[in-house]
mmCIF file of C-alpha atoms in Angstrom:
data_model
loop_
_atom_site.group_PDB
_atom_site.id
_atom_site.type_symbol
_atom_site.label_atom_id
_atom_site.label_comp_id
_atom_site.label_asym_id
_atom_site.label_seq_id
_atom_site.Cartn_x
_atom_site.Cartn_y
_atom_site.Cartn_z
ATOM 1 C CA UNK A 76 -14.206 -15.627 -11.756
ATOM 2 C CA UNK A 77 -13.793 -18.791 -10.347
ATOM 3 C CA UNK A 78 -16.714 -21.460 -10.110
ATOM 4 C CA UNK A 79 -16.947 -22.530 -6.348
ATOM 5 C CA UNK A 80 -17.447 -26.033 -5.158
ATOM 6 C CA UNK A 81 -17.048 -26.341 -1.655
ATOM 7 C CA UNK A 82 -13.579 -28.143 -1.966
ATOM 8 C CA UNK A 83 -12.833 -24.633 -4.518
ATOM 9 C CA UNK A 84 -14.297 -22.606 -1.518
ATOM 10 C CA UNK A 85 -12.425 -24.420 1.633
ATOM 11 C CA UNK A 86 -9.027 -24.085 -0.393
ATOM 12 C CA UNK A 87 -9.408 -20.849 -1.499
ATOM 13 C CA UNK A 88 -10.370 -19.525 1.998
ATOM 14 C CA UNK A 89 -6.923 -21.571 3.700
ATOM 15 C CA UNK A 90 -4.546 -20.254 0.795
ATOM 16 C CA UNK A 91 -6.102 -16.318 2.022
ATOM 17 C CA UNK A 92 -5.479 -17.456 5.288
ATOM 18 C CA UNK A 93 -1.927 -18.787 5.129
ATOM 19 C CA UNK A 94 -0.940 -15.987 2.877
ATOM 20 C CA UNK A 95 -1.579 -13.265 4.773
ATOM 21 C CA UNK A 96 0.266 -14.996 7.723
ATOM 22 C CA UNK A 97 3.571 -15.715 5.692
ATOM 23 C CA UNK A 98 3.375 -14.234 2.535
ATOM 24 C CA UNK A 99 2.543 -15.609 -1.103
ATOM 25 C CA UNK A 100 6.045 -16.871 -1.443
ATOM 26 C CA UNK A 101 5.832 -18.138 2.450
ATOM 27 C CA UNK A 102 3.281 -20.205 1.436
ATOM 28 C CA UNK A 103 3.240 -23.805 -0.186
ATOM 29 C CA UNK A 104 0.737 -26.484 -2.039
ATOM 30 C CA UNK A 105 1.089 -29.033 1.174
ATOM 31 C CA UNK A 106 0.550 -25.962 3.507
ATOM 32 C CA UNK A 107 -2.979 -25.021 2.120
ATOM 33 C CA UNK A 108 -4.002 -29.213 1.277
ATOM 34 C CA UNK A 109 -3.489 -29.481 4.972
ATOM 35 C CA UNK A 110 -4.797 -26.627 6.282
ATOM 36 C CA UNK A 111 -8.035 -26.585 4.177
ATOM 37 C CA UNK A 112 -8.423 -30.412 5.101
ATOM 38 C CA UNK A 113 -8.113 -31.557 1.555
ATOM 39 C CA UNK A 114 -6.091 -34.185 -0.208
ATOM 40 C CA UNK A 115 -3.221 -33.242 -2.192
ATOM 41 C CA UNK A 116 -4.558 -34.912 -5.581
ATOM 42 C CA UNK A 117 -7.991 -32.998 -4.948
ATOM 43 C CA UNK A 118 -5.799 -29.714 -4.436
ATOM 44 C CA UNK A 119 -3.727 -30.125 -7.535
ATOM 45 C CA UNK A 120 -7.282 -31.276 -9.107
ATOM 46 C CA UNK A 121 -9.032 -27.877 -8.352
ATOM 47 C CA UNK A 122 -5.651 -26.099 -8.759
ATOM 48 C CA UNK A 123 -3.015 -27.018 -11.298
ATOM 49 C CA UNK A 124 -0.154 -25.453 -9.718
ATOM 50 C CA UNK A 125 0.426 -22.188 -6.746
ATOM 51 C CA UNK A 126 0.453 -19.869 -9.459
ATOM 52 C CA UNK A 127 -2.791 -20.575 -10.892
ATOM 53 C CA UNK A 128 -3.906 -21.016 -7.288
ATOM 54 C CA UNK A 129 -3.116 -17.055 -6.729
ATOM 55 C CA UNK A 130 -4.233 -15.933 -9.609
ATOM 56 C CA UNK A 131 -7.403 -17.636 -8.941
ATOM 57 C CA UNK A 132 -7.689 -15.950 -5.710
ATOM 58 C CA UNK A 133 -6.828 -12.620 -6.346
ATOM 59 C CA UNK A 134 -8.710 -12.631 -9.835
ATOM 60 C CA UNK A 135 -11.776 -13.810 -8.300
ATOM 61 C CA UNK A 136 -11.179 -10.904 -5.066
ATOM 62 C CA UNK A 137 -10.705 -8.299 -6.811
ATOM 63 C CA UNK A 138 -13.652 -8.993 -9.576
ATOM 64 C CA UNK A 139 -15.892 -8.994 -6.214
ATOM 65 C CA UNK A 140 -14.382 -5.905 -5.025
ATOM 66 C CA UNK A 141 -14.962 -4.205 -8.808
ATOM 67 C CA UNK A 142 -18.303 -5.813 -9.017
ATOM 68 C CA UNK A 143 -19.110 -3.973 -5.439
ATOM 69 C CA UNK A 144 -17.646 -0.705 -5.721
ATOM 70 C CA UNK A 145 -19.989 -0.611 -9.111
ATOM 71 C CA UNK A 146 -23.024 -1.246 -7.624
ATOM 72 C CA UNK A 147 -22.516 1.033 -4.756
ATOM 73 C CA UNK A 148 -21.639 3.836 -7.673
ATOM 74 C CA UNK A 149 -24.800 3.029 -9.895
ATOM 75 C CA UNK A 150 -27.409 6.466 -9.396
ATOM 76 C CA UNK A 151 -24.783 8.433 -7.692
ATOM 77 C CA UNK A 152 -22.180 10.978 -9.214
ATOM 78 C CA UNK A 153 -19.037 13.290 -8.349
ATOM 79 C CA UNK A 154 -17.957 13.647 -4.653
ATOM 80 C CA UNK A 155 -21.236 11.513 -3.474
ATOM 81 C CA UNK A 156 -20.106 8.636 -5.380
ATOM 82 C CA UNK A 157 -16.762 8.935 -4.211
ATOM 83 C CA UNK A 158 -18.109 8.737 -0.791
ATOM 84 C CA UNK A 159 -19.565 5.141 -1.195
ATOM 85 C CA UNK A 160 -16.642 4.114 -3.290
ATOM 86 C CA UNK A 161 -14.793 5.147 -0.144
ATOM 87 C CA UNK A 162 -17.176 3.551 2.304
ATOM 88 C CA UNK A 163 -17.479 0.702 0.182
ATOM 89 C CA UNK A 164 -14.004 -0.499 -0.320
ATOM 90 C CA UNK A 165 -13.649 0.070 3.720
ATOM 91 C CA UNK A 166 -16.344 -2.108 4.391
ATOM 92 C CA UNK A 167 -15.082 -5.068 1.578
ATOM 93 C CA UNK A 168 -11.007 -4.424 3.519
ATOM 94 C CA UNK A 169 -13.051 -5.031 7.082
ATOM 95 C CA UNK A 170 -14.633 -7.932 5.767
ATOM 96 C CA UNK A 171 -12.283 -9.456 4.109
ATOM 97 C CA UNK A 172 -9.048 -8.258 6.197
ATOM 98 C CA UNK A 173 -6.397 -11.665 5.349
ATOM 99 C CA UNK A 174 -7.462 -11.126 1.445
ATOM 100 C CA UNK A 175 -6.948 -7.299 2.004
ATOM 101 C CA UNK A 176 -3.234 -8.071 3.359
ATOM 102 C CA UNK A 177 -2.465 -10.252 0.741
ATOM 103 C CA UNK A 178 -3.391 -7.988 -2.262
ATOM 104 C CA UNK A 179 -1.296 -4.908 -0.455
ATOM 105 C CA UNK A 180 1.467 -6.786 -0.776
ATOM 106 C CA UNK A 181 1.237 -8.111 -3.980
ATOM 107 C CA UNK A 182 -0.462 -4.990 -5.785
ATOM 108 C CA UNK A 183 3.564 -3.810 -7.300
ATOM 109 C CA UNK A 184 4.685 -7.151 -7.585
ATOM 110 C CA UNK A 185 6.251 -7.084 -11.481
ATOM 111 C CA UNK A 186 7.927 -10.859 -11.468
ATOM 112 C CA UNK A 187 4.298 -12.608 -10.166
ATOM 113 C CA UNK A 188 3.323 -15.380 -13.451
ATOM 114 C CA UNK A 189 -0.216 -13.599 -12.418
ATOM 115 C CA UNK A 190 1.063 -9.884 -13.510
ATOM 116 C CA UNK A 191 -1.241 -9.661 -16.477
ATOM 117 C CA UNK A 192 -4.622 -10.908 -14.721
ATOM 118 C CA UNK A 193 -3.694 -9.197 -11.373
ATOM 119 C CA UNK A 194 -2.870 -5.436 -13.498
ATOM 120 C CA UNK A 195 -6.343 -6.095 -15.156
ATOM 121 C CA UNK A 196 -8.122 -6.439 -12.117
ATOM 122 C CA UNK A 197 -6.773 -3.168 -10.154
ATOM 123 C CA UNK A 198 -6.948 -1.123 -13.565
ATOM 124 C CA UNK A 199 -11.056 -2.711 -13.473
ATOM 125 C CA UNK A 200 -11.654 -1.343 -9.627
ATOM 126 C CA UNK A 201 -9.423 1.562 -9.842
ATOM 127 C CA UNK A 202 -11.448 2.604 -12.978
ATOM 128 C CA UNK A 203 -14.918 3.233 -10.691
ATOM 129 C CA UNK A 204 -12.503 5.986 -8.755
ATOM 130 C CA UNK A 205 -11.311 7.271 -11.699
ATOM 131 C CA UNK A 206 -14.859 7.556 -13.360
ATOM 132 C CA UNK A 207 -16.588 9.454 -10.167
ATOM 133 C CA UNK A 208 -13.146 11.848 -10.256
ATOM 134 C CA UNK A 209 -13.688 12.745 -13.372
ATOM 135 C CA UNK A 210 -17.609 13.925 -12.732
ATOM 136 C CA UNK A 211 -16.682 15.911 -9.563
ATOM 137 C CA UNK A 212 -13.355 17.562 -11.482
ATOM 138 C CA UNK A 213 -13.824 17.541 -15.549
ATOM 139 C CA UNK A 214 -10.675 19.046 -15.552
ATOM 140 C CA UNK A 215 -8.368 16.462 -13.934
ATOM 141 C CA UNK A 216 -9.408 13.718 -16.930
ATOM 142 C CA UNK A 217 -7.689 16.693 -19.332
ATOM 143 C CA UNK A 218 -4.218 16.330 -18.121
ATOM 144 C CA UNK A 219 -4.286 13.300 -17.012
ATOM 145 C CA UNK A 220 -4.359 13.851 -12.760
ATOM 146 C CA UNK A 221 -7.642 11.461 -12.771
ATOM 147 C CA UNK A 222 -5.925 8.086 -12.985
ATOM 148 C CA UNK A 223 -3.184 9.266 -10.395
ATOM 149 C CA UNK A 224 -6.339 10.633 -7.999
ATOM 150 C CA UNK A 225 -7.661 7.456 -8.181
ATOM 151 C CA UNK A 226 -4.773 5.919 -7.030
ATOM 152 C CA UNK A 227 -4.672 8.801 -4.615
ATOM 153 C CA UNK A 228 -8.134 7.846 -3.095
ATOM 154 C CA UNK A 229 -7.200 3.793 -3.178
ATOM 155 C CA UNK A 230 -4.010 3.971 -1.701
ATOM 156 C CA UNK A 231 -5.738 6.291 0.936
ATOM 157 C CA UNK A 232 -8.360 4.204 1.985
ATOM 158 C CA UNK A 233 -6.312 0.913 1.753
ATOM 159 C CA UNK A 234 -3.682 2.357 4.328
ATOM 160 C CA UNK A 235 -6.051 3.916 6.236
ATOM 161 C CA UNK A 236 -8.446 1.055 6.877
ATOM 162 C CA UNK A 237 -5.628 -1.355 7.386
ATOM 163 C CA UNK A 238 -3.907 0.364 10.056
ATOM 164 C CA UNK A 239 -7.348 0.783 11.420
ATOM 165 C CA UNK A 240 -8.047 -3.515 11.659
ATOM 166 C CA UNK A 241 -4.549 -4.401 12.523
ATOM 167 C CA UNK A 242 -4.034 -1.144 15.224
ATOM 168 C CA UNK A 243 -6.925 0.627 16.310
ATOM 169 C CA UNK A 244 -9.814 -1.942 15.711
ATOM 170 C CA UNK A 245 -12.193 -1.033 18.224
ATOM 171 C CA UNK A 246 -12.526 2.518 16.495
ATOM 172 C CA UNK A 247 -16.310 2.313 14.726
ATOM 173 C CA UNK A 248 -16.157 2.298 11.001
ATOM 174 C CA UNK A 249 -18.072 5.135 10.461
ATOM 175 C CA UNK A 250 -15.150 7.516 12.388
ATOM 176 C CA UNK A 251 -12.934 5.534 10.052
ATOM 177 C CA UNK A 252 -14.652 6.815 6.738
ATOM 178 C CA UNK A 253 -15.282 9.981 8.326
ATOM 179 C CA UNK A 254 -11.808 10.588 9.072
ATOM 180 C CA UNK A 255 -10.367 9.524 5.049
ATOM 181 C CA UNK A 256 -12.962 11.731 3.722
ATOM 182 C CA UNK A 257 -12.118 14.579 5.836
ATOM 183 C CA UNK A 258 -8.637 14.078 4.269
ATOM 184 C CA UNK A 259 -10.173 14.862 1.079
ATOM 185 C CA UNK A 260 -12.977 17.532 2.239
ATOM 186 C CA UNK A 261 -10.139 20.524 1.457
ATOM 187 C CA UNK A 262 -10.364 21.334 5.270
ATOM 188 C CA UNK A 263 -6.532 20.468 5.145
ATOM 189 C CA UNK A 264 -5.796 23.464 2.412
ATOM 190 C CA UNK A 265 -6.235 27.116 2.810
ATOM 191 C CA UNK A 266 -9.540 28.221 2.159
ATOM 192 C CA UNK A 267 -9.170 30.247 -0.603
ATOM 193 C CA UNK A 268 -6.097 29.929 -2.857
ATOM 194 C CA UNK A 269 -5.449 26.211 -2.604
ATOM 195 C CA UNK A 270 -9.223 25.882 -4.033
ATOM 196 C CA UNK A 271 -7.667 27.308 -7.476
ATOM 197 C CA UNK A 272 -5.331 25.419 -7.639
ATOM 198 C CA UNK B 311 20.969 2.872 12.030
ATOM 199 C CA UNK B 312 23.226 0.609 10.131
ATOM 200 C CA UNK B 313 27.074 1.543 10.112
ATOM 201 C CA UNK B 314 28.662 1.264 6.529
ATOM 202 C CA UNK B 315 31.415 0.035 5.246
ATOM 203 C CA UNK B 316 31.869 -0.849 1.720
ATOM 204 C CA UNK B 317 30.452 -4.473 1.543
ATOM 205 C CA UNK B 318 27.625 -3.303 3.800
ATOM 206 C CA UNK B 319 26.556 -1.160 1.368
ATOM 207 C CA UNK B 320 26.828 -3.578 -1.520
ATOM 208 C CA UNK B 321 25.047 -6.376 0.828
ATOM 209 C CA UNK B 322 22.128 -3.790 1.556
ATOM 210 C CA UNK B 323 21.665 -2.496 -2.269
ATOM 211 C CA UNK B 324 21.844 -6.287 -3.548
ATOM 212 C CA UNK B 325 19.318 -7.119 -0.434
ATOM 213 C CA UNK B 326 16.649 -4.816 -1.911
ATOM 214 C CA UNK B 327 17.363 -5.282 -5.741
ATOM 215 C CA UNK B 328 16.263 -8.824 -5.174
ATOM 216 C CA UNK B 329 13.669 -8.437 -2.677
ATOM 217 C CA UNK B 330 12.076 -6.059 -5.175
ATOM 218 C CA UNK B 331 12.169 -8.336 -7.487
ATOM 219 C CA UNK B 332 11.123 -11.741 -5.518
ATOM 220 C CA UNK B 333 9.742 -10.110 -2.235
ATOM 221 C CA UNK B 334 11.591 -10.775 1.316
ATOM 222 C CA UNK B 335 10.461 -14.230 0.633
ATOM 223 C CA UNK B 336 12.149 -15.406 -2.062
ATOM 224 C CA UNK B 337 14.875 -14.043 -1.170
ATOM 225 C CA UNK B 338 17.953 -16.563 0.331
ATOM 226 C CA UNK B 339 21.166 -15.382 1.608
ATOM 227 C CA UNK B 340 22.927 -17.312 -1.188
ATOM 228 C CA UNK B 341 21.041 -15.069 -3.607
ATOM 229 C CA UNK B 342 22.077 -11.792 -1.844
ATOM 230 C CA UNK B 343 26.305 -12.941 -1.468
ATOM 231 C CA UNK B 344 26.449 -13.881 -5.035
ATOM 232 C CA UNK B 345 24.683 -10.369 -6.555
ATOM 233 C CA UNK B 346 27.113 -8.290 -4.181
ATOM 234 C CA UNK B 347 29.572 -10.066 -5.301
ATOM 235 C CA UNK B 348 31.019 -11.071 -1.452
ATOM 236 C CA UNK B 349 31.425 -14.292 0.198
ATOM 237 C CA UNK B 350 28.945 -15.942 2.178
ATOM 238 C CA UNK B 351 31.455 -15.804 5.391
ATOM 239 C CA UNK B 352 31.708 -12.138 4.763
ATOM 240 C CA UNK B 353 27.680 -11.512 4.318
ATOM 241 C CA UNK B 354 27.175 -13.656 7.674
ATOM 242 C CA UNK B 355 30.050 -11.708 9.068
ATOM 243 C CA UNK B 356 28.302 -8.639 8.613
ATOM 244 C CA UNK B 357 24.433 -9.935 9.117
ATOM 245 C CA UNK B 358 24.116 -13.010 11.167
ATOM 246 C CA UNK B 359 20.854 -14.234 9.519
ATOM 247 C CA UNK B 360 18.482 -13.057 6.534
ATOM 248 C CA UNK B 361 16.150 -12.038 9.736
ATOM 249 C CA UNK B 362 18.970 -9.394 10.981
ATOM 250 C CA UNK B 363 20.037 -8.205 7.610
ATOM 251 C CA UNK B 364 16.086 -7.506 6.345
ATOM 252 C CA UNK B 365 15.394 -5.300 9.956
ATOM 253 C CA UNK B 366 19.211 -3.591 8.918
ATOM 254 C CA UNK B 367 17.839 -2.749 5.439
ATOM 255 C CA UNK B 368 13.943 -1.538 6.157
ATOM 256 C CA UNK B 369 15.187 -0.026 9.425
ATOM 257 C CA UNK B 370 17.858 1.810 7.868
ATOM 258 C CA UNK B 371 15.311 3.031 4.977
ATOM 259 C CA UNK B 372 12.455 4.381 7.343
ATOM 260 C CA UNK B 373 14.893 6.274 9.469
ATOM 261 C CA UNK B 374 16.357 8.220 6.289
ATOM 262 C CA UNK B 375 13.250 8.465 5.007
ATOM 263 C CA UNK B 376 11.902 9.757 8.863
ATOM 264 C CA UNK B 377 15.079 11.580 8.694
ATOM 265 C CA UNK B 378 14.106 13.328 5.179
ATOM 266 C CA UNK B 379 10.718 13.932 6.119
ATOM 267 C CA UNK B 380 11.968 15.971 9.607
ATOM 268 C CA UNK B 381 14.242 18.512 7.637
ATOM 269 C CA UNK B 382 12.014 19.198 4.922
ATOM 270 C CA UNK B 383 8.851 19.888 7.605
ATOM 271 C CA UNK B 384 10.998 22.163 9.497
ATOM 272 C CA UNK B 385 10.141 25.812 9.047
ATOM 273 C CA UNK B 386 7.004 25.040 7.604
ATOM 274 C CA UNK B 387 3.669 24.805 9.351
ATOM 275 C CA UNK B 388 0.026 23.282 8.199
ATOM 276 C CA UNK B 389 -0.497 22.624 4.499
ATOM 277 C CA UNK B 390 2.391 24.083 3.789
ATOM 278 C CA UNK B 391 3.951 21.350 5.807
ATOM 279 C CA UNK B 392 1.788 18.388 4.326
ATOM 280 C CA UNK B 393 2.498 20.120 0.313
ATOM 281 C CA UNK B 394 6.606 19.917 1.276
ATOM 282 C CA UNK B 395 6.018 16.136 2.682
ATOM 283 C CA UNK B 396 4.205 14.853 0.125
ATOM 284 C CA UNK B 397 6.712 16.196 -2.447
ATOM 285 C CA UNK B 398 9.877 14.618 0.175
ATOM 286 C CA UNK B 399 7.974 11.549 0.135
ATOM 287 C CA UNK B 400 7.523 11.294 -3.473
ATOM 288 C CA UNK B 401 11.164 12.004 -4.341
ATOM 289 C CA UNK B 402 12.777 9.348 -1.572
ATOM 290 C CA UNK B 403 10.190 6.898 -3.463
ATOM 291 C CA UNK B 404 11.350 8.123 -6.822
ATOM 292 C CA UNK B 405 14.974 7.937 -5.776
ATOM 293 C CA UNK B 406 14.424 4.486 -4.165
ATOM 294 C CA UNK B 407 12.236 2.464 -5.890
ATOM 295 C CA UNK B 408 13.235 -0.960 -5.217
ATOM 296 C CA UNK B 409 13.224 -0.206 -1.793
ATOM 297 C CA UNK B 410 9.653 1.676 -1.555
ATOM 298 C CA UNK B 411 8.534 -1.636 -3.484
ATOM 299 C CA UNK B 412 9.818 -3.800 -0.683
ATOM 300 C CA UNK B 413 8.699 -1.738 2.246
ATOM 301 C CA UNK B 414 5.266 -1.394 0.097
ATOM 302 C CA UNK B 415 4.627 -5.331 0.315
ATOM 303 C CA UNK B 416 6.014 -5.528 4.047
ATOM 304 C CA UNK B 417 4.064 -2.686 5.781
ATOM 305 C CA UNK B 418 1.259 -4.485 6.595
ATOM 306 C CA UNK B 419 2.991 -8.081 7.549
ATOM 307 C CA UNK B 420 2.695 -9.044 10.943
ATOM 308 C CA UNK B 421 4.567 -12.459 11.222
ATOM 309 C CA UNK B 422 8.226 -10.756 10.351
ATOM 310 C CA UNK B 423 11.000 -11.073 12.773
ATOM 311 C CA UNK B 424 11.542 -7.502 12.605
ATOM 312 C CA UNK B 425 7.637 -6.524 13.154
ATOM 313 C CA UNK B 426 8.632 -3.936 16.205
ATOM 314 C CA UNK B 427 11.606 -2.268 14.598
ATOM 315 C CA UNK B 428 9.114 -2.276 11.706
ATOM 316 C CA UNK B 429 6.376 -0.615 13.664
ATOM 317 C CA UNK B 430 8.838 1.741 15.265
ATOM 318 C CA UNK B 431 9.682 3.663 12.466
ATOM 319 C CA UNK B 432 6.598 3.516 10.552
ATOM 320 C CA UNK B 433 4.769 5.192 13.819
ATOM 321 C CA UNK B 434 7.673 7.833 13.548
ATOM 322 C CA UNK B 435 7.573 8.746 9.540
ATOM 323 C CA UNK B 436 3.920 8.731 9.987
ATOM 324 C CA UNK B 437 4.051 10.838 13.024
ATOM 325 C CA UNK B 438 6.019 13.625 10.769
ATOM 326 C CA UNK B 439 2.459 13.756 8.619
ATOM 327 C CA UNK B 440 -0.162 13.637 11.840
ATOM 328 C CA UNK B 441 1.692 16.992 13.392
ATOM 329 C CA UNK B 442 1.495 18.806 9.924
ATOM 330 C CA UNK B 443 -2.179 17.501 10.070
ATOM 331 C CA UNK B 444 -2.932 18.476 13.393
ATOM 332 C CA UNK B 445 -0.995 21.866 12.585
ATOM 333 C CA UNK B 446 -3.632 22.689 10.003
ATOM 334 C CA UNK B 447 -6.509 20.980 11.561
ATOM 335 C CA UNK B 448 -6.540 21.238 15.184
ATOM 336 C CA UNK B 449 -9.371 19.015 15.715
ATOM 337 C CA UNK B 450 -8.829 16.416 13.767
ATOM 338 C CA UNK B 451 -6.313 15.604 17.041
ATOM 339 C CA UNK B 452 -9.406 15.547 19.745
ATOM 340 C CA UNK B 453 -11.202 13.136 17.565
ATOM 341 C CA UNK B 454 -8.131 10.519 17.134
ATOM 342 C CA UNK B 455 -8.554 11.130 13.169
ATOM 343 C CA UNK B 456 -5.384 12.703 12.726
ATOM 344 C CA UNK B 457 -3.198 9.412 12.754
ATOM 345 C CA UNK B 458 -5.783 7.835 10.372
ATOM 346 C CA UNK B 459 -5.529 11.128 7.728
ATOM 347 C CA UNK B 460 -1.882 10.884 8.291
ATOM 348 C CA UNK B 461 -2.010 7.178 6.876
ATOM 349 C CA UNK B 462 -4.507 8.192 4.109
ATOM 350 C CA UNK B 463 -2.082 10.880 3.117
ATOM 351 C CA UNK B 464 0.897 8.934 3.135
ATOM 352 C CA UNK B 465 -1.472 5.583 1.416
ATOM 353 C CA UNK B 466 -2.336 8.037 -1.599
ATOM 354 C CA UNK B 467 1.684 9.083 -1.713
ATOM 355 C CA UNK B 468 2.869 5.738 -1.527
ATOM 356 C CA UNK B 469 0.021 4.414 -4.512
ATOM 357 C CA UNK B 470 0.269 7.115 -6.807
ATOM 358 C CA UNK B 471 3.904 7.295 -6.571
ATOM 359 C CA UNK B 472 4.435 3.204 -7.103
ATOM 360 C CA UNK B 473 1.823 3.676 -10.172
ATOM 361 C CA UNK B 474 4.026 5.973 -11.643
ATOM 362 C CA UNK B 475 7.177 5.140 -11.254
ATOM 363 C CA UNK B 476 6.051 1.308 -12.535
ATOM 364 C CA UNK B 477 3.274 2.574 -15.377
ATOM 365 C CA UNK B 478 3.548 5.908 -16.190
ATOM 366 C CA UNK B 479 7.243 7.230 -15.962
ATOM 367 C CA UNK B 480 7.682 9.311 -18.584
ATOM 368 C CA UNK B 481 5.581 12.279 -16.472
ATOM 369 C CA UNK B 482 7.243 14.887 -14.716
ATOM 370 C CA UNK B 483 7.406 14.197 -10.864
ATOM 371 C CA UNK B 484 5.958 17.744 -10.711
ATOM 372 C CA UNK B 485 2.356 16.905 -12.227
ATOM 373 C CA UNK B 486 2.604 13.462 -9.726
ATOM 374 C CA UNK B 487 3.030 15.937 -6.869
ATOM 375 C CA UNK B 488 0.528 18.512 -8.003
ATOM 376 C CA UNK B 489 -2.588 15.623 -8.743
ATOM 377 C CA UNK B 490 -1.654 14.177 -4.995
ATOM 378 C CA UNK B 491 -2.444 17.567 -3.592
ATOM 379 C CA UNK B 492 -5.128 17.738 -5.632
ATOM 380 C CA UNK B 493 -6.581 15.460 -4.051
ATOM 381 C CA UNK B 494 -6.486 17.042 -0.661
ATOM 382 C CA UNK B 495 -7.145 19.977 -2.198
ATOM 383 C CA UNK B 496 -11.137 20.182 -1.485
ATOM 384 C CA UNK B 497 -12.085 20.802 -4.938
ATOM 385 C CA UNK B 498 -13.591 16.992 -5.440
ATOM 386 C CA UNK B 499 -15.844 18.316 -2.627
ATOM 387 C CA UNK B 500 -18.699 20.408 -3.373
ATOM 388 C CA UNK B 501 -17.687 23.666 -1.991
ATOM 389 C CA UNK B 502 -19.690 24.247 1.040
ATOM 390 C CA UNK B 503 -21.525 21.684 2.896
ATOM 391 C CA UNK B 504 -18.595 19.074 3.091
ATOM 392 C CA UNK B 505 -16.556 21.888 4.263
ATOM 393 C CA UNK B 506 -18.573 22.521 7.501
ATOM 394 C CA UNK B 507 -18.280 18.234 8.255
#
């Protein structure tokens, strides 16, 4: 995590900003010093360089996103807790739309100088899916299915919730979570043989 | 479509070996003529700016990939329909990598040149999933939650395939398509009331 000062704060927020506009690699040091209103020597104070800049950002978004998704898990279990994981990471993409943009572009990035910190951090949220998968379906943790699921239910509600603030924003948010839960409910499949699988 | 000669084809592949590397961004036009081995007269010749070759490339991938999706759908109806899609899905990200990388990190960017082209074809490769949705579901299309259950199912597809084919090759693309449907399948749902939401 980082620690925020309001400089930290006000150059954190215009380096989100400006990145989900143009891009990480759209985006330079003198872009975000003038855009978040500070000096460059105060930038390059908080920030050594872009790259630790990123990392910063997306280390310290994606720790709040973990950090969210577990306390929305704690005292639930199985398909309830993958319910407010669901509703959860919605809400944190809706709030948070630019930073939401800027990880789904960078999430299979290999060549990023960030790569190690940034594959921590989606292995850390990722993990809550996995863990409430593996109550509601013992089985899928055996061969291996759970981690994929998880990435399953992610890449579901990522897609789904950004199409829904950059298309179709007036829909309520409950018809959003309503609708990527219904895509998991098994009303899609047969009734019967599907279900043994 | 893009018509192909020879050097279009070598522009194109060394277009999206380097964009999957470096993202659209880092990309230059010097970069691209000097891994196809062509001359920078030639590459202008055949794309007038980095703008115009980038809409050639992802426009040319989402129709074959629209293209693939069509022909494998046809005959099918319902879940059968969303089981042969997901599996057509997975194998044009399998056999295009690079590519699913780059049109991974440039779904969601709004500021590109090439944003309606973009938007064009993603609305049509998605539209292949809503009808095998709606197919199986017929009121998931009163409700508007078709188009957002065709982007969940296509999110998951898109995640779990990029997580494998980056972390966790050595599986069989088999057990990749069978924990995706899993997914759908109903059985992280407990088996009655969710069914009747």
């Amino acid at each position: 995590m980082v620690r925020m000062t309001g400089t930290k704060r006000a150059i954190l927020d215009a380096a989100i900003e400006i990145a989900a506009e143009r891009g990480i690699s759209g985006t330079t040091m003198d872009d975000v010093a003038e855009r978040a209103g500070v000096a460059k020597g105060s930038l390059y104070y908080n920030f050594a360089s872009k790259d630790k800049l990123f990392e910063g950002l997306l280390g310290e978004g994606m720790a709040a996103l973990t950090e969210a998704l577990r306390g929305a898990r704690a005292g639930t279990a199985g398909w309830a807790a993958i319910e407010v994981l669901v509703t959860t990471l919605l809400g944190s993409i809706a709030a948070n739309t630019a930073l939401a943009k800027v990880i789904a572009g960078d999430i299979f990035r290999t060549d990023r100088a960030w790569r190690e910190t940034s594959f921590a951090f989606k292995h850390d949220a990722l993990a809550e899916f996995e863990t409430a998968i593996v109550e509601a379906l013992p089985e899928a943790s055996a061969t291996g299915a759970a981690t994929l699921m998880a990435s399953s239910v992610f890449g579901a509600t990522l897609m789904a919730g950004l199409q829904w603030l950059l298309f179709d924003e007036e829909r309520p948010q409950s018809e959003v979570v309503a609708a990527i839960l219904l895509t998991f409910s098994g009303r899609l499949a047969p009734a019967s043989p599907s279900r043994e699988l």
